């Protein structure tokens, strides 16, 4: 039996009766630009994230770019982030006019290391982009005091972590709740995926929310009047309608992902070749990815491919080693924990609709390789 890494058609079958009418309502109205579904979704995502404001935009990439643009970075201004993430995290820093400063990660969770952030803070540091990688939150309780002490903005790259939460000072805090701004992606493969591109920013800050609303509409609150130079980064109304219909399912889908993760983790326990995901203390993981650290990773990947088992490596080349960032001067050896991770990680199918038979097939195929 082959098992895909992700099966969006399986999800579509379960939700089409609610999503298609929501889309048709927009189509019947021919109201595609900033229809009421956008503001409704913004309010709902803000609520899920314990945030005061939600501001829809065209993608998760723009949800990072617009808040960074709002900082009005000057040439040479630095933004600290992780190199073990999707390209957009650092691409947005560059495109906002900043210089990414890459720091290392925690070896167990793959999340940005607060100690490494602290060591990298210098006179040109303006912000930190924290990535809640694979669906669990970074150590916000350690990062926020550093940011406060040095007057830095904190952008939470929560593209993979909508609905994830972490106990901070004995209270559940949501991904996107505590930073200056949180950025979500609605890329179709995300836990809350649109049927195209989409993104959203959340913030508690009234003035910042107003600026972000302008920046996504060419920098003006009133049509044809522009206080600053923004761009066209609206959230498409059809996508907002899809997302609104899907949002009530999100908590259940995350629960299903956690259930699959627990099953895998128990099945792989005791193997000296496989390290199962470490959930950081205080975190409720949403398992956007279920990512193992394994020995002989590339051979395992070839074995899975031959057997038809979906898998992926997130991410095979860390951002400090990407050719486009060569001018920054990083080399192999600069971020040893990140480099060890990129050579050892592999992600397995974890989508909510995965069946027990499919899970067993994945487990048997991985175990079969190491036996
Ligand atoms: C960590 C991370 N940041 C940013 C993004 C960018 O989101 P999008 O693809 O919606 O632009 C993604 C997803 O693709 C991501 O995984």
GROMACS .gro file of C-alpha atoms and ligand atoms in nm:
model
  387
    1UNK     CA    1   0.000   0.000   0.000
    2UNK     CA    2   0.135   0.342  -0.085
    3UNK     CA    3   0.073   0.632   0.155
    4UNK     CA    4   0.094   0.995   0.041
    5UNK     CA    5   0.269   1.256   0.253
    6UNK     CA    6  -0.048   1.464   0.241
    7UNK     CA    7  -0.394   1.382   0.104
    8UNK     CA    8  -0.590   1.702   0.049
    9UNK     CA    9  -0.852   1.515  -0.156
   10UNK     CA   10  -0.939   1.306   0.153
   11UNK     CA   11  -0.998   1.629   0.345
   12UNK     CA   12  -1.194   1.785   0.057
   13UNK     CA   13  -1.440   1.495   0.064
   14UNK     CA   14  -1.518   1.560   0.430
   15UNK     CA   15  -1.574   1.936   0.400
   16UNK     CA   16  -1.696   2.012   0.049
   17UNK     CA   17  -2.062   2.033   0.156
   18UNK     CA   18  -1.985   2.333   0.375
   19UNK     CA   19  -1.703   2.492   0.175
   20UNK     CA   20  -1.860   2.489  -0.172
   21UNK     CA   21  -2.175   2.684  -0.069
   22UNK     CA   22  -1.956   2.940   0.113
   23UNK     CA   23  -1.756   2.989  -0.207
   24UNK     CA   24  -2.068   2.999  -0.421
   25UNK     CA   25  -2.210   3.279  -0.205
   26UNK     CA   26  -1.910   3.493  -0.299
   27UNK     CA   27  -1.941   3.395  -0.665
   28UNK     CA   28  -2.316   3.464  -0.680
   29UNK     CA   29  -2.247   3.807  -0.534
   30UNK     CA   30  -1.942   3.859  -0.760
   31UNK     CA   31  -1.784   4.026  -0.456
   32UNK     CA   32  -1.424   3.915  -0.481
   33UNK     CA   33  -1.227   4.199  -0.327
   34UNK     CA   34  -1.238   4.258   0.049
   35UNK     CA   35  -1.581   4.100   0.087
   36UNK     CA   36  -1.731   4.057   0.436
   37UNK     CA   37  -1.577   3.709   0.469
   38UNK     CA   38  -1.232   3.870   0.502
   39UNK     CA   39  -1.321   4.077   0.810
   40UNK     CA   40  -1.519   3.784   0.956
   41UNK     CA   41  -1.223   3.551   0.919
   42UNK     CA   42  -0.989   3.815   1.061
   43UNK     CA   43  -1.207   3.836   1.374
   44UNK     CA   44  -1.222   3.457   1.406
   45UNK     CA   45  -0.849   3.399   1.362
   46UNK     CA   46  -0.775   3.682   1.605
   47UNK     CA   47  -1.002   3.510   1.858
   48UNK     CA   48  -0.837   3.170   1.810
   49UNK     CA   49  -0.499   3.341   1.861
   50UNK     CA   50  -0.605   3.548   2.167
   51UNK     CA   51  -0.516   3.857   1.962
   52UNK     CA   52  -0.693   4.190   1.936
   53UNK     CA   53  -0.653   4.227   1.559
   54UNK     CA   54  -0.631   3.998   1.257
   55UNK     CA   55  -0.520   4.144   0.925
   56UNK     CA   56  -0.555   3.921   0.623
   57UNK     CA   57  -0.298   3.935   0.346
   58UNK     CA   58  -0.199   3.749   0.031
   59UNK     CA   59   0.036   3.486   0.179
   60UNK     CA   60   0.235   3.381   0.483
   61UNK     CA   61   0.535   3.539   0.316
   62UNK     CA   62   0.359   3.876   0.310
   63UNK     CA   63   0.243   3.824   0.669
   64UNK     CA   64   0.615   3.831   0.757
   65UNK     CA   65   0.715   4.098   0.507
   66UNK     CA   66   0.458   4.364   0.598
   67UNK     CA   67   0.539   4.380   0.973
   68UNK     CA   68   0.909   4.390   0.890
   69UNK     CA   69   0.844   4.673   0.643
   70UNK     CA   70   0.652   4.851   0.919
   71UNK     CA   71   0.980   4.863   1.115
   72UNK     CA   72   1.132   5.084   0.840
   73UNK     CA   73   1.463   4.899   0.853
   74UNK     CA   74   1.772   5.090   0.736
   75UNK     CA   75   2.061   4.934   0.546
   76UNK     CA   76   2.270   4.737   0.794
   77UNK     CA   77   1.986   4.684   1.042
   78UNK     CA   78   1.993   4.327   1.166
   79UNK     CA   79   1.712   4.081   1.230
   80UNK     CA   80   1.799   3.767   1.423
   81UNK     CA   81   1.638   3.443   1.311
   82UNK     CA   82   1.689   3.070   1.262
   83UNK     CA   83   1.840   2.917   0.950
   84UNK     CA   84   1.637   2.599   1.000
   85UNK     CA   85   1.313   2.716   0.844
   86UNK     CA   86   1.136   2.774   0.515
   87UNK     CA   87   1.305   3.030   0.292
   88UNK     CA   88   1.035   3.295   0.338
   89UNK     CA   89   1.144   3.364   0.697
   90UNK     CA   90   1.475   3.512   0.587
   91UNK     CA   91   1.360   3.622   0.241
   92UNK     CA   92   1.113   3.856   0.410
   93UNK     CA   93   1.389   4.007   0.626
   94UNK     CA   94   1.600   4.072   0.318
   95UNK     CA   95   1.309   4.211   0.117
   96UNK     CA   96   1.218   4.446   0.403
   97UNK     CA   97   1.570   4.593   0.379
   98UNK     CA   98   1.723   4.412   0.677
   99UNK     CA   99   2.016   4.176   0.716
  100UNK     CA  100   1.930   3.830   0.850
  101UNK     CA  101   2.153   3.717   1.136
  102UNK     CA  102   2.124   3.340   1.161
  103UNK     CA  103   2.158   3.169   1.498
  104UNK     CA  104   2.155   2.806   1.601
  105UNK     CA  105   1.872   2.589   1.729
  106UNK     CA  106   1.795   2.360   2.018
  107UNK     CA  107   1.914   2.008   1.922
  108UNK     CA  108   1.608   1.834   2.067
  109UNK     CA  109   1.324   2.050   1.934
  110UNK     CA  110   1.490   2.221   1.633
  111UNK     CA  111   1.351   2.553   1.764
  112UNK     CA  112   1.553   2.875   1.776
  113UNK     CA  113   1.779   2.886   2.083
  114UNK     CA  114   1.718   3.180   2.322
  115UNK     CA  115   2.082   3.164   2.435
  116UNK     CA  116   2.200   3.192   2.075
  117UNK     CA  117   1.967   3.488   2.020
  118UNK     CA  118   2.110   3.662   2.326
  119UNK     CA  119   2.466   3.609   2.206
  120UNK     CA  120   2.382   3.760   1.865
  121UNK     CA  121   2.218   4.081   1.987
  122UNK     CA  122   2.427   4.382   1.888
  123UNK     CA  123   2.393   4.757   1.833
  124UNK     CA  124   2.227   4.711   1.490
  125UNK     CA  125   1.974   4.448   1.602
  126UNK     CA  126   1.617   4.567   1.543
  127UNK     CA  127   1.403   4.256   1.563
  128UNK     CA  128   1.384   3.881   1.617
  129UNK     CA  129   1.187   3.650   1.388
  130UNK     CA  130   1.097   3.345   1.593
  131UNK     CA  131   0.980   3.036   1.400
  132UNK     CA  132   0.734   2.794   1.562
  133UNK     CA  133   0.874   2.512   1.351
  134UNK     CA  134   0.673   2.201   1.261
  135UNK     CA  135   0.384   2.322   1.480
  136UNK     CA  136   0.527   2.381   1.825
  137UNK     CA  137   0.606   2.714   1.983
  138UNK     CA  138   0.954   2.843   2.053
  139UNK     CA  139   1.056   2.942   2.406
  140UNK     CA  140   0.868   3.274   2.409
  141UNK     CA  141   0.908   3.312   2.788
  142UNK     CA  142   1.287   3.330   2.739
  143UNK     CA  143   1.285   3.532   2.416
  144UNK     CA  144   1.038   3.808   2.511
  145UNK     CA  145   1.241   3.941   2.808
  146UNK     CA  146   1.548   3.963   2.581
  147UNK     CA  147   1.346   4.160   2.327
  148UNK     CA  148   1.209   4.391   2.596
  149UNK     CA  149   1.555   4.455   2.742
  150UNK     CA  150   1.697   4.549   2.402
  151UNK     CA  151   1.384   4.716   2.261
  152UNK     CA  152   1.343   4.468   1.976
  153UNK     CA  153   1.030   4.376   1.783
  154UNK     CA  154   0.937   4.007   1.791
  155UNK     CA  155   0.776   3.864   1.478
  156UNK     CA  156   0.635   3.517   1.533
  157UNK     CA  157   0.659   3.310   1.215
  158UNK     CA  158   0.359   3.095   1.301
  159UNK     CA  159   0.307   2.979   0.941
  160UNK     CA  160   0.321   2.619   1.065
  161UNK     CA  161   0.164   2.672   1.404
  162UNK     CA  162  -0.191   2.810   1.394
  163UNK     CA  163  -0.365   2.690   1.710
  164UNK     CA  164  -0.044   2.576   1.882
  165UNK     CA  165  -0.007   2.692   2.240
  166UNK     CA  166   0.246   2.704   2.519
  167UNK     CA  167   0.216   2.743   2.894
  168UNK     CA  168   0.386   3.068   2.987
  169UNK     CA  169   0.369   3.169   3.355
  170UNK     CA  170   0.107   2.896   3.410
  171UNK     CA  171  -0.122   3.030   3.135
  172UNK     CA  172  -0.190   2.893   2.788
  173UNK     CA  173  -0.062   3.141   2.530
  174UNK     CA  174  -0.139   3.094   2.162
  175UNK     CA  175   0.098   3.110   1.867
  176UNK     CA  176   0.086   3.474   1.757
  177UNK     CA  177  -0.044   3.606   2.089
  178UNK     CA  178   0.272   3.726   2.261
  179UNK     CA  179   0.493   3.870   1.988
  180UNK     CA  180   0.470   4.217   1.839
  181UNK     CA  181   0.298   4.042   1.551
  182UNK     CA  182   0.223   3.683   1.454
  183UNK     CA  183   0.225   3.562   1.093
  184UNK     CA  184   0.010   3.276   0.963
  185UNK     CA  185   0.019   3.104   0.626
  186UNK     CA  186  -0.287   2.949   0.463
  187UNK     CA  187  -0.085   2.769   0.196
  188UNK     CA  188  -0.299   2.464   0.102
  189UNK     CA  189  -0.076   2.215   0.285
  190UNK     CA  190  -0.089   2.406   0.613
  191UNK     CA  191  -0.304   2.283   0.903
  192UNK     CA  192  -0.557   2.550   0.805
  193UNK     CA  193  -0.508   2.560   0.429
  194UNK     CA  194  -0.686   2.772   0.170
  195UNK     CA  195  -0.757   2.658  -0.185
  196UNK     CA  196  -0.480   2.887  -0.303
  197UNK     CA  197  -0.252   3.133  -0.129
  198UNK     CA  198  -0.341   3.334   0.178
  199UNK     CA  199  -0.200   3.468   0.501
  200UNK     CA  200  -0.283   3.664   0.813
  201UNK     CA  201  -0.110   3.884   1.068
  202UNK     CA  202  -0.231   3.909   1.427
  203UNK     CA  203  -0.135   4.170   1.683
  204UNK     CA  204  -0.248   4.329   2.011
  205UNK     CA  205  -0.122   4.672   1.900
  206UNK     CA  206  -0.394   4.907   1.764
  207UNK     CA  207  -0.155   5.142   1.585
  208UNK     CA  208   0.042   4.859   1.425
  209UNK     CA  209  -0.280   4.692   1.309
  210UNK     CA  210  -0.384   5.014   1.138
  211UNK     CA  211  -0.049   5.042   0.963
  212UNK     CA  212  -0.058   4.680   0.850
  213UNK     CA  213  -0.410   4.733   0.711
  214UNK     CA  214  -0.273   5.022   0.509
  215UNK     CA  215   0.046   4.848   0.400
  216UNK     CA  216  -0.154   4.564   0.243
  217UNK     CA  217  -0.353   4.823   0.043
  218UNK     CA  218  -0.080   5.038  -0.111
  219UNK     CA  219  -0.023   5.230   0.211
  220UNK     CA  220  -0.350   5.417   0.228
  221UNK     CA  221  -0.661   5.386   0.443
  222UNK     CA  222  -0.861   5.590   0.190
  223UNK     CA  223  -0.865   5.496  -0.179
  224UNK     CA  224  -0.619   5.700  -0.388
  225UNK     CA  225  -0.460   5.861  -0.078
  226UNK     CA  226  -0.129   5.709   0.034
  227UNK     CA  227   0.050   5.790   0.359
  228UNK     CA  228   0.331   5.548   0.283
  229UNK     CA  229   0.426   5.305   0.009
  230UNK     CA  230   0.259   4.971   0.060
  231UNK     CA  231   0.164   4.697  -0.181
  232UNK     CA  232  -0.130   4.489  -0.301
  233UNK     CA  233  -0.151   4.208  -0.050
  234UNK     CA  234  -0.520   4.152   0.016
  235UNK     CA  235  -0.656   3.819   0.133
  236UNK     CA  236  -0.874   3.693  -0.151
  237UNK     CA  237  -1.243   3.684  -0.051
  238UNK     CA  238  -1.293   3.337  -0.201
  239UNK     CA  239  -1.007   3.211   0.012
  240UNK     CA  240  -1.151   3.380   0.320
  241UNK     CA  241  -1.480   3.199   0.254
  242UNK     CA  242  -1.298   2.865   0.227
  243UNK     CA  243  -1.100   2.931   0.543
  244UNK     CA  244  -1.404   3.042   0.741
  245UNK     CA  245  -1.580   2.717   0.651
  246UNK     CA  246  -1.270   2.514   0.745
  247UNK     CA  247  -1.179   2.691   1.070
  248UNK     CA  248  -1.437   2.508   1.289
  249UNK     CA  249  -1.256   2.183   1.197
  250UNK     CA  250  -0.909   2.303   1.292
  251UNK     CA  251  -0.909   2.194   1.658
  252UNK     CA  252  -1.030   1.845   1.564
  253UNK     CA  253  -0.772   1.815   1.289
  254UNK     CA  254  -0.494   1.916   1.528
  255UNK     CA  255  -0.619   1.659   1.777
  256UNK     CA  256  -0.611   1.389   1.506
  257UNK     CA  257  -0.254   1.490   1.418
  258UNK     CA  258  -0.152   1.462   1.786
  259UNK     CA  259  -0.316   1.120   1.800
  260UNK     CA  260  -0.120   0.999   1.496
  261UNK     CA  261   0.200   1.145   1.643
  262UNK     CA  262   0.151   0.960   1.971
  263UNK     CA  263   0.093   0.638   1.776
  264UNK     CA  264   0.410   0.679   1.571
  265UNK     CA  265   0.615   0.780   1.873
  266UNK     CA  266   0.508   0.471   2.062
  267UNK     CA  267   0.573   0.249   1.759
  268UNK     CA  268   0.926   0.386   1.709
  269UNK     CA  269   1.019   0.382   2.079
  270UNK     CA  270   1.336   0.194   2.161
  271UNK     CA  271   1.497   0.218   1.816
  272UNK     CA  272   1.858   0.332   1.833
  273UNK     CA  273   1.833   0.464   1.474
  274UNK     CA  274   1.525   0.682   1.525
  275UNK     CA  275   1.472   0.981   1.752
  276UNK     CA  276   1.105   1.075   1.771
  277UNK     CA  277   0.992   1.439   1.799
  278UNK     CA  278   1.053   1.607   2.133
  279UNK     CA  279   0.763   1.819   2.250
  280UNK     CA  280   0.907   2.101   2.456
  281UNK     CA  281   0.782   2.127   2.813
  282UNK     CA  282   0.465   2.336   2.826
  283UNK     CA  283   0.388   2.302   2.456
  284UNK     CA  284   0.077   2.174   2.289
  285UNK     CA  285   0.209   2.073   1.948
  286UNK     CA  286  -0.017   2.080   1.641
  287UNK     CA  287   0.214   1.851   1.440
  288UNK     CA  288   0.211   2.037   1.113
  289UNK     CA  289   0.499   1.798   1.053
  290UNK     CA  290   0.600   1.477   1.230
  291UNK     CA  291   0.975   1.491   1.196
  292UNK     CA  292   1.217   1.220   1.299
  293UNK     CA  293   1.591   1.244   1.339
  294UNK     CA  294   1.732   0.924   1.190
  295UNK     CA  295   2.056   0.756   1.100
  296UNK     CA  296   2.128   0.697   0.728
  297UNK     CA  297   1.855   0.948   0.638
  298UNK     CA  298   1.910   0.955   0.264
  299UNK     CA  299   1.907   0.576   0.239
  300UNK     CA  300   1.585   0.566   0.442
  301UNK     CA  301   1.435   0.826   0.208
  302UNK     CA  302   1.526   0.615  -0.095
  303UNK     CA  303   1.372   0.308   0.072
  304UNK     CA  304   1.048   0.497   0.148
  305UNK     CA  305   1.035   0.624  -0.209
  306UNK     CA  306   1.076   0.274  -0.348
  307UNK     CA  307   0.793   0.153  -0.124
  308UNK     CA  308   0.558   0.441  -0.207
  309UNK     CA  309   0.563   0.600   0.138
  310UNK     CA  310   0.537   0.980   0.130
  311UNK     CA  311   0.812   1.167   0.311
  312UNK     CA  312   1.000   1.495   0.288
  313UNK     CA  313   1.307   1.665   0.426
  314UNK     CA  314   1.232   2.001   0.587
  315UNK     CA  315   1.491   2.144   0.526
  316UNK     CA  316   1.783   1.993   0.335
  317UNK     CA  317   1.990   2.312   0.305
  318UNK     CA  318   1.973   2.557   0.594
  319UNK     CA  319   1.932   2.921   0.500
  320UNK     CA  320   2.279   3.038   0.611
  321UNK     CA  321   2.423   2.808   0.340
  322UNK     CA  322   2.190   2.916   0.057
  323UNK     CA  323   2.375   3.065  -0.242
  324UNK     CA  324   2.168   3.385  -0.227
  325UNK     CA  325   2.298   3.456   0.124
  326UNK     CA  326   2.663   3.380   0.041
  327UNK     CA  327   2.747   3.753   0.067
  328UNK     CA  328   2.662   3.729   0.440
  329UNK     CA  329   2.972   3.512   0.483
  330UNK     CA  330   2.836   3.205   0.659
  331UNK     CA  331   3.005   2.872   0.603
  332UNK     CA  332   2.946   2.511   0.708
  333UNK     CA  333   3.050   2.485   1.069
  334UNK     CA  334   2.896   2.817   1.174
  335UNK     CA  335   2.570   2.662   1.293
  336UNK     CA  336   2.661   2.304   1.389
  337UNK     CA  337   2.330   2.205   1.547
  338UNK     CA  338   2.136   2.330   1.244
  339UNK     CA  339   2.374   2.154   1.005
  340UNK     CA  340   2.345   1.824   1.194
  341UNK     CA  341   1.965   1.855   1.184
  342UNK     CA  342   1.946   1.924   0.810
  343UNK     CA  343   2.141   1.604   0.744
  344UNK     CA  344   1.928   1.386   0.972
  345UNK     CA  345   1.562   1.492   0.964
  346UNK     CA  346   1.279   1.329   0.775
  347UNK     CA  347   0.905   1.398   0.798
  348UNK     CA  348   0.635   1.132   0.767
  349UNK     CA  349   0.265   1.148   0.672
  350UNK     CA  350   0.067   1.304   0.961
  351UNK     CA  351  -0.244   1.449   0.795
  352UNK     CA  352  -0.565   1.414   0.998
  353UNK     CA  353  -0.741   1.171   0.761
  354UNK     CA  354  -0.458   0.915   0.779
  355UNK     CA  355  -0.604   0.570   0.852
  356UNK     CA  356  -0.473   0.318   1.102
  357UNK     CA  357  -0.377   0.084   0.814
  358UNK     CA  358  -0.180   0.366   0.648
  359UNK     CA  359  -0.003   0.448   0.976
  360UNK     CA  360   0.088   0.082   1.024
  361UNK     CA  361   0.226   0.069   0.670
  362UNK     CA  362   0.445   0.376   0.739
  363UNK     CA  363   0.571   0.227   1.066
  364UNK     CA  364   0.640  -0.116   0.914
  365UNK     CA  365   0.826   0.036   0.619
  366UNK     CA  366   1.047   0.258   0.836
  367UNK     CA  367   1.117  -0.024   1.082
  368UNK     CA  368   1.176  -0.267   0.797
  369UNK     CA  369   1.460  -0.048   0.672
  370UNK     CA  370   1.647  -0.061   1.003
  371UNK     CA  371   1.592  -0.432   1.072
  372LIG     C1  372   0.798   2.865   0.842
  372LIG     C2  373   0.730   2.926   0.724
  372LIG     N1  374   0.738   3.059   0.706
  372LIG     C3  375   0.676   3.120   0.603
  372LIG     C4  376   0.604   3.050   0.510
  372LIG     C5  377   0.547   3.122   0.393
  372LIG     O1  378   0.410   3.106   0.377
  372LIG     P1  379   0.344   3.117   0.231
  372LIG     O2  380   0.383   2.996   0.155
  372LIG     O3  381   0.197   3.123   0.262
  372LIG     O4  382   0.392   3.243   0.168
  372LIG     C6  383   0.592   2.909   0.526
  372LIG     C7  384   0.511   2.825   0.436
  372LIG     O5  385   0.519   2.807   0.322
  372LIG     C8  386   0.657   2.847   0.634
  372LIG     O6  387   0.651   2.715   0.650
   0.00000   0.00000   0.00000
